[in-house]
Short mmCIF file of C-alpha atoms in Angstrom, two decimals:
data_model
loop_
_atom_site.label_atom_id
_atom_site.label_comp_id
_atom_site.label_asym_id
_atom_site.label_seq_id
_atom_site.Cartn_x
_atom_site.Cartn_y
_atom_site.Cartn_z
CA UNK M 1 124.72 41.70 135.47
CA UNK M 2 125.34 45.12 136.15
CA UNK M 3 128.71 46.97 135.10
CA UNK M 4 129.42 50.49 136.81
CA UNK M 5 132.35 52.89 136.02
CA UNK M 6 133.04 55.10 138.25
CA UNK M 7 134.94 58.75 136.96
CA UNK M 8 137.76 60.12 138.51
CA UNK M 9 136.70 63.90 138.47
CA UNK M 10 136.18 66.26 141.05
CA UNK M 11 133.14 65.78 143.10
CA UNK M 12 132.52 62.21 143.20
CA UNK M 13 130.82 60.83 146.32
CA UNK M 14 132.96 57.39 146.71
CA UNK M 15 131.31 56.45 149.79
CA UNK M 16 127.84 56.81 148.25
CA UNK M 17 128.78 54.77 145.33
CA UNK M 18 130.19 52.02 147.69
CA UNK M 19 127.41 52.05 150.11
CA UNK M 20 124.90 51.60 147.31
CA UNK M 21 127.32 48.74 145.44
CA UNK M 22 127.79 46.56 148.52
CA UNK M 23 123.67 47.10 148.93
CA UNK M 24 123.16 45.47 145.53
CA UNK M 25 125.85 42.87 146.06
CA UNK M 26 124.39 41.94 149.16
CA UNK M 27 121.17 41.70 147.55
CA UNK M 28 122.48 39.13 145.02
CA UNK M 29 123.21 41.46 142.10
CA UNK M 30 125.86 40.37 139.77
CA UNK M 31 127.87 43.42 139.97
CA UNK M 32 131.57 44.78 138.13
CA UNK M 33 132.80 48.18 139.38
CA UNK M 34 135.47 50.16 136.51
CA UNK M 35 136.79 53.33 137.94
CA UNK M 36 139.12 56.18 136.85
CA UNK M 37 141.30 58.51 138.59
CA UNK M 38 142.10 61.32 136.56
CA UNK M 39 141.78 64.06 139.25
CA UNK M 40 143.74 62.33 141.44
CA UNK M 41 146.69 61.64 139.07
CA UNK M 42 146.88 65.16 138.42
CA UNK M 43 147.24 66.41 141.75
CA UNK M 44 149.98 63.52 142.35
CA UNK M 45 151.86 64.23 138.94
CA UNK M 46 151.99 68.16 139.79
CA UNK M 47 153.34 67.19 143.63
CA UNK M 48 155.80 64.72 142.10
CA UNK M 49 157.02 67.66 139.57
CA UNK M 50 155.90 66.06 136.48
CA UNK M 51 152.67 67.50 135.57
CA UNK M 52 150.09 66.25 133.25
CA UNK M 53 150.29 67.13 129.29
CA UNK M 54 147.31 66.79 127.18
CA UNK M 55 146.69 65.93 123.15
CA UNK M 56 144.07 67.28 121.57
CA UNK M 57 143.62 64.80 118.58
CA UNK M 58 141.88 66.04 115.11
CA UNK M 59 138.44 64.76 115.61
CA UNK M 60 138.44 67.29 118.61
CA UNK M 61 139.22 64.43 121.47
CA UNK M 62 141.27 65.05 124.40
CA UNK M 63 144.13 62.67 126.03
CA UNK M 64 146.69 62.13 128.70
CA UNK M 65 149.88 62.58 127.06
CA UNK M 66 151.71 59.10 128.41
CA UNK M 67 155.63 58.79 128.81
CA UNK M 68 156.88 55.96 130.76
CA UNK M 69 157.30 58.68 133.99
CA UNK M 70 153.64 59.61 133.79
CA UNK M 71 152.28 55.83 133.42
CA UNK M 72 154.32 54.72 136.42
CA UNK M 73 152.17 57.61 138.19
CA UNK M 74 149.13 56.50 136.82
CA UNK M 75 149.52 52.75 137.79
CA UNK M 76 150.50 54.31 141.42
CA UNK M 77 146.80 56.44 141.77
CA UNK M 78 144.69 54.05 139.55
CA UNK M 79 145.98 50.74 141.05
CA UNK M 80 146.76 52.30 144.36
CA UNK M 81 145.51 55.10 145.93
CA UNK M 82 141.46 54.90 144.33
CA UNK M 83 141.53 51.17 143.20
CA UNK M 84 142.26 50.18 147.53
CA UNK M 85 140.21 53.10 148.40
CA UNK M 86 137.27 51.83 146.98
CA UNK M 87 137.62 48.30 148.04
CA UNK M 88 137.90 49.78 151.75
CA UNK M 89 134.97 51.21 151.56
CA UNK M 90 133.32 48.39 150.05
CA UNK M 91 134.60 46.28 152.55
CA UNK M 92 133.46 48.52 155.37
CA UNK M 93 129.79 47.89 153.59
CA UNK M 94 130.04 44.24 153.95
CA UNK M 95 130.73 43.88 150.25
CA UNK M 96 134.02 41.40 149.55
CA UNK M 97 135.60 43.40 147.17
CA UNK M 98 138.84 42.31 145.14
CA UNK M 99 140.82 45.34 143.30
CA UNK M 100 142.83 44.32 139.91
CA UNK M 101 144.01 46.31 137.18
CA UNK M 102 144.24 45.06 133.47
CA UNK M 103 147.45 44.29 134.10
CA UNK M 104 146.66 41.35 136.57
CA UNK M 105 146.00 37.82 135.17
CA UNK M 106 146.03 39.19 131.70
CA UNK M 107 142.56 40.71 132.82
CA UNK M 108 142.33 43.65 129.75
CA UNK M 109 144.86 43.22 126.80
CA UNK M 110 144.75 45.57 123.45
CA UNK M 111 147.06 47.06 121.04
CA UNK M 112 149.34 49.83 121.67
CA UNK M 113 149.14 52.74 119.55
CA UNK M 114 152.57 52.89 117.54
CA UNK M 115 152.30 56.89 117.17
CA UNK M 116 149.12 59.07 118.15
CA UNK M 117 148.25 62.26 116.22
CA UNK M 118 147.53 65.79 117.73
CA UNK M 119 146.73 69.44 116.71
CA UNK M 120 149.30 72.06 117.58
CA UNK M 121 149.09 75.77 116.59
CA UNK M 122 146.68 74.01 113.51
CA UNK M 123 148.83 71.67 112.58
CA UNK M 124 148.58 68.01 112.26
CA UNK M 125 151.69 66.46 114.24
CA UNK M 126 152.58 63.19 115.37
CA UNK M 127 153.74 61.79 118.72
CA UNK M 128 155.69 58.51 118.90
CA UNK M 129 156.61 56.42 122.29
CA UNK M 130 153.36 57.27 123.92
CA UNK M 131 152.20 54.11 126.61
CA UNK M 132 148.49 54.33 125.17
CA UNK M 133 146.09 52.02 123.34
CA UNK M 134 143.22 50.08 123.27
CA UNK M 135 141.51 47.34 124.91
CA UNK M 136 140.02 44.47 122.41
CA UNK M 137 140.03 41.49 124.84
CA UNK M 138 138.59 40.88 128.49
CA UNK M 139 139.51 37.71 130.36
CA UNK M 140 135.94 36.87 130.81
CA UNK M 141 136.97 33.61 132.44
CA UNK M 142 138.76 35.04 135.27
CA UNK M 143 136.25 37.59 136.13
CA UNK M 144 133.50 34.45 135.72
CA UNK M 145 136.11 32.81 138.28
CA UNK M 146 135.89 35.79 140.45
CA UNK M 147 132.23 36.46 140.51
CA UNK M 148 131.32 32.35 141.03
CA UNK M 149 133.60 32.36 144.57
CA UNK M 150 131.67 35.75 145.58
CA UNK M 151 133.79 38.41 144.75
CA UNK M 152 132.98 42.03 143.87
CA UNK M 153 135.55 43.00 141.09
CA UNK M 154 136.66 46.51 141.30
CA UNK M 155 138.68 47.11 138.06
CA UNK M 156 141.14 49.62 136.71
CA UNK M 157 143.47 50.38 134.13
CA UNK M 158 146.17 50.25 132.87
CA UNK M 159 145.66 47.18 130.59
CA UNK M 160 148.39 44.83 128.80
CA UNK M 161 149.69 45.08 125.22
CA UNK M 162 150.06 42.34 123.14
CA UNK M 163 153.92 42.87 123.66
CA UNK M 164 153.57 42.80 127.61
CA UNK M 165 153.91 46.45 128.28
CA UNK M 166 151.11 48.36 130.38
CA UNK M 167 149.25 50.76 128.71
CA UNK M 168 146.87 53.69 129.68
CA UNK M 169 143.48 52.78 128.20
CA UNK M 170 140.02 54.49 128.24
CA UNK M 171 138.05 53.63 131.12
CA UNK M 172 134.53 54.17 129.56
CA UNK M 173 135.63 51.34 126.72
CA UNK M 174 136.91 49.21 129.25
CA UNK M 175 133.28 49.36 131.05
CA UNK M 176 131.70 48.94 127.51
CA UNK M 177 133.36 45.84 126.37
CA UNK M 178 132.97 44.07 129.87
CA UNK M 179 129.35 45.00 129.63
CA UNK M 180 129.03 43.98 126.05
CA UNK M 181 130.45 40.32 126.88
CA UNK M 182 127.89 40.04 129.91
CA UNK M 183 124.92 41.36 127.98
CA UNK M 184 124.41 43.61 131.04
CA UNK M 185 121.18 44.32 132.45
CA UNK M 186 122.55 48.26 132.60
CA UNK M 187 125.76 49.73 132.11
CA UNK M 188 125.85 52.64 134.65
CA UNK M 189 128.19 55.66 133.96
CA UNK M 190 128.39 57.77 137.09
CA UNK M 191 130.19 61.36 136.95
CA UNK M 192 129.89 64.88 138.51
CA UNK M 193 127.12 65.85 136.61
CA UNK M 194 123.46 64.19 136.24
CA UNK M 195 123.75 63.23 132.68
CA UNK M 196 124.45 64.29 129.49
CA UNK M 197 123.73 68.10 129.30
CA UNK M 198 122.46 69.71 125.96
CA UNK M 199 124.09 73.07 127.49
CA UNK M 200 127.15 72.05 129.75
CA UNK M 201 127.74 72.81 132.20
CA UNK M 202 123.94 73.83 132.72
CA UNK M 203 122.20 70.92 134.96
CA UNK M 204 118.78 72.32 133.88
CA UNK M 205 119.82 70.70 130.28
CA UNK M 206 119.90 67.68 130.95
CA UNK M 207 118.87 65.06 128.14
CA UNK M 208 116.49 62.41 129.70
CA UNK M 209 117.21 59.95 126.74
CA UNK M 210 118.64 58.78 123.57
CA UNK M 211 116.96 56.29 121.54
CA UNK M 212 119.93 54.76 119.55
CA UNK M 213 117.66 54.66 116.46
CA UNK M 214 117.92 58.36 116.88
CA UNK M 215 121.49 58.59 117.74
CA UNK M 216 122.30 60.09 114.13
CA UNK M 217 119.51 62.58 114.42
CA UNK M 218 120.83 66.63 114.59
CA UNK M 219 119.76 67.09 118.03
CA UNK M 220 121.57 64.34 119.34
CA UNK M 221 125.04 64.88 117.17
CA UNK M 222 125.36 68.06 118.53
CA UNK M 223 125.75 66.53 121.87
CA UNK M 224 128.65 64.58 120.43
CA UNK M 225 131.49 66.96 120.81
CA UNK M 226 135.07 65.78 122.24
CA UNK M 227 134.84 63.35 125.05
CA UNK M 228 131.27 63.26 125.18
CA UNK M 229 131.18 62.06 121.44
CA UNK M 230 133.44 59.11 122.54
CA UNK M 231 131.01 58.64 125.68
CA UNK M 232 127.53 58.85 123.60
CA UNK M 233 129.17 56.66 120.55
CA UNK M 234 130.43 54.20 123.18
CA UNK M 235 127.06 53.48 125.03
CA UNK M 236 125.37 53.51 121.77
CA UNK M 237 127.78 50.59 120.64
CA UNK M 238 126.94 49.09 124.02
CA UNK M 239 123.35 48.95 123.59
CA UNK M 240 123.98 47.74 119.86
CA UNK M 241 126.30 44.98 121.00
CA UNK M 242 123.30 43.52 123.42
CA UNK M 243 123.52 45.57 126.68
CA UNK M 244 120.35 46.35 127.74
CA UNK M 245 120.58 49.89 128.77
CA UNK M 246 123.36 52.82 129.17
CA UNK M 247 122.47 55.34 132.20
CA UNK M 248 124.66 58.23 132.35
CA UNK M 249 124.15 59.36 135.92
CA UNK M 250 125.20 61.31 139.16
CA UNK M 251 127.51 60.39 141.17
CA UNK M 252 127.53 63.30 143.86
CA UNK M 253 124.46 61.63 145.15
CA UNK M 254 122.97 59.34 147.82
CA UNK M 255 121.85 56.03 145.74
CA UNK M 256 123.56 56.95 142.95
CA UNK M 257 123.78 53.10 141.31
CA UNK M 258 119.74 52.84 142.15
CA UNK M 259 118.90 56.30 141.22
CA UNK M 260 120.47 55.74 137.63
CA UNK M 261 118.92 52.10 137.28
CA UNK M 262 115.16 54.04 138.33
CA UNK M 263 115.89 56.28 135.03
CA UNK M 264 117.59 59.37 136.75
CA UNK M 265 120.06 60.54 134.44
CA UNK M 266 120.42 60.29 130.75
CA UNK M 267 119.50 56.87 129.17
CA UNK M 268 120.60 55.20 126.20
CA UNK M 269 118.36 52.58 124.34
#
């Protein structure tokens, strides 16, 4: 089993990702794709007169403020535009892809956050009414059904809360949860950089490997800032949970998944 998370930033070569994924699928690989869509969501939100707003949390992480209107735009882009674009590209390449959100069939279920802490002008404040949450359950039986029938699942947030509301969730965390549920051979995170960079955005500062048992060493802790901290610690948790290796790799190149599996990028194991 290979789980691939395709980021939603500018510069992603979706055609190359689809071609590579379809090739692996045709060769018999068990494959699940998870994708984002942040860049497209920002564009559509601006065009619809509801520009994106972001919250900086006490730990330094940044998240999208998700009111109901933002959630609707999020669904339009993630479940519609980006998901169906990937499904179309995969079908062109001969892979029988099926696109689902976490809402469909209760595929991804979790807890909606009652309140979100954020920092503004040096003060910690609380925002209520946000449609965000964390996935805690994966409907593996549904995925097994699809995989067993020969489909290539293409998955996207939002997820479903325990109160049956759509919630904006982190795609990286979803991919890690699915990979852990399957004890995947590899979890691949594809984005618009070649891997984890020691001196972002200097691509010459690529960190080739992060040994799980050394992740708390100063040289690796220095990487764990802001959103990168969430990615690094999520990768560590996935490996500790049974995933053989996690690779952060480049989605701008040809054969991005195969290159990642060959070790091109940052490998966590």
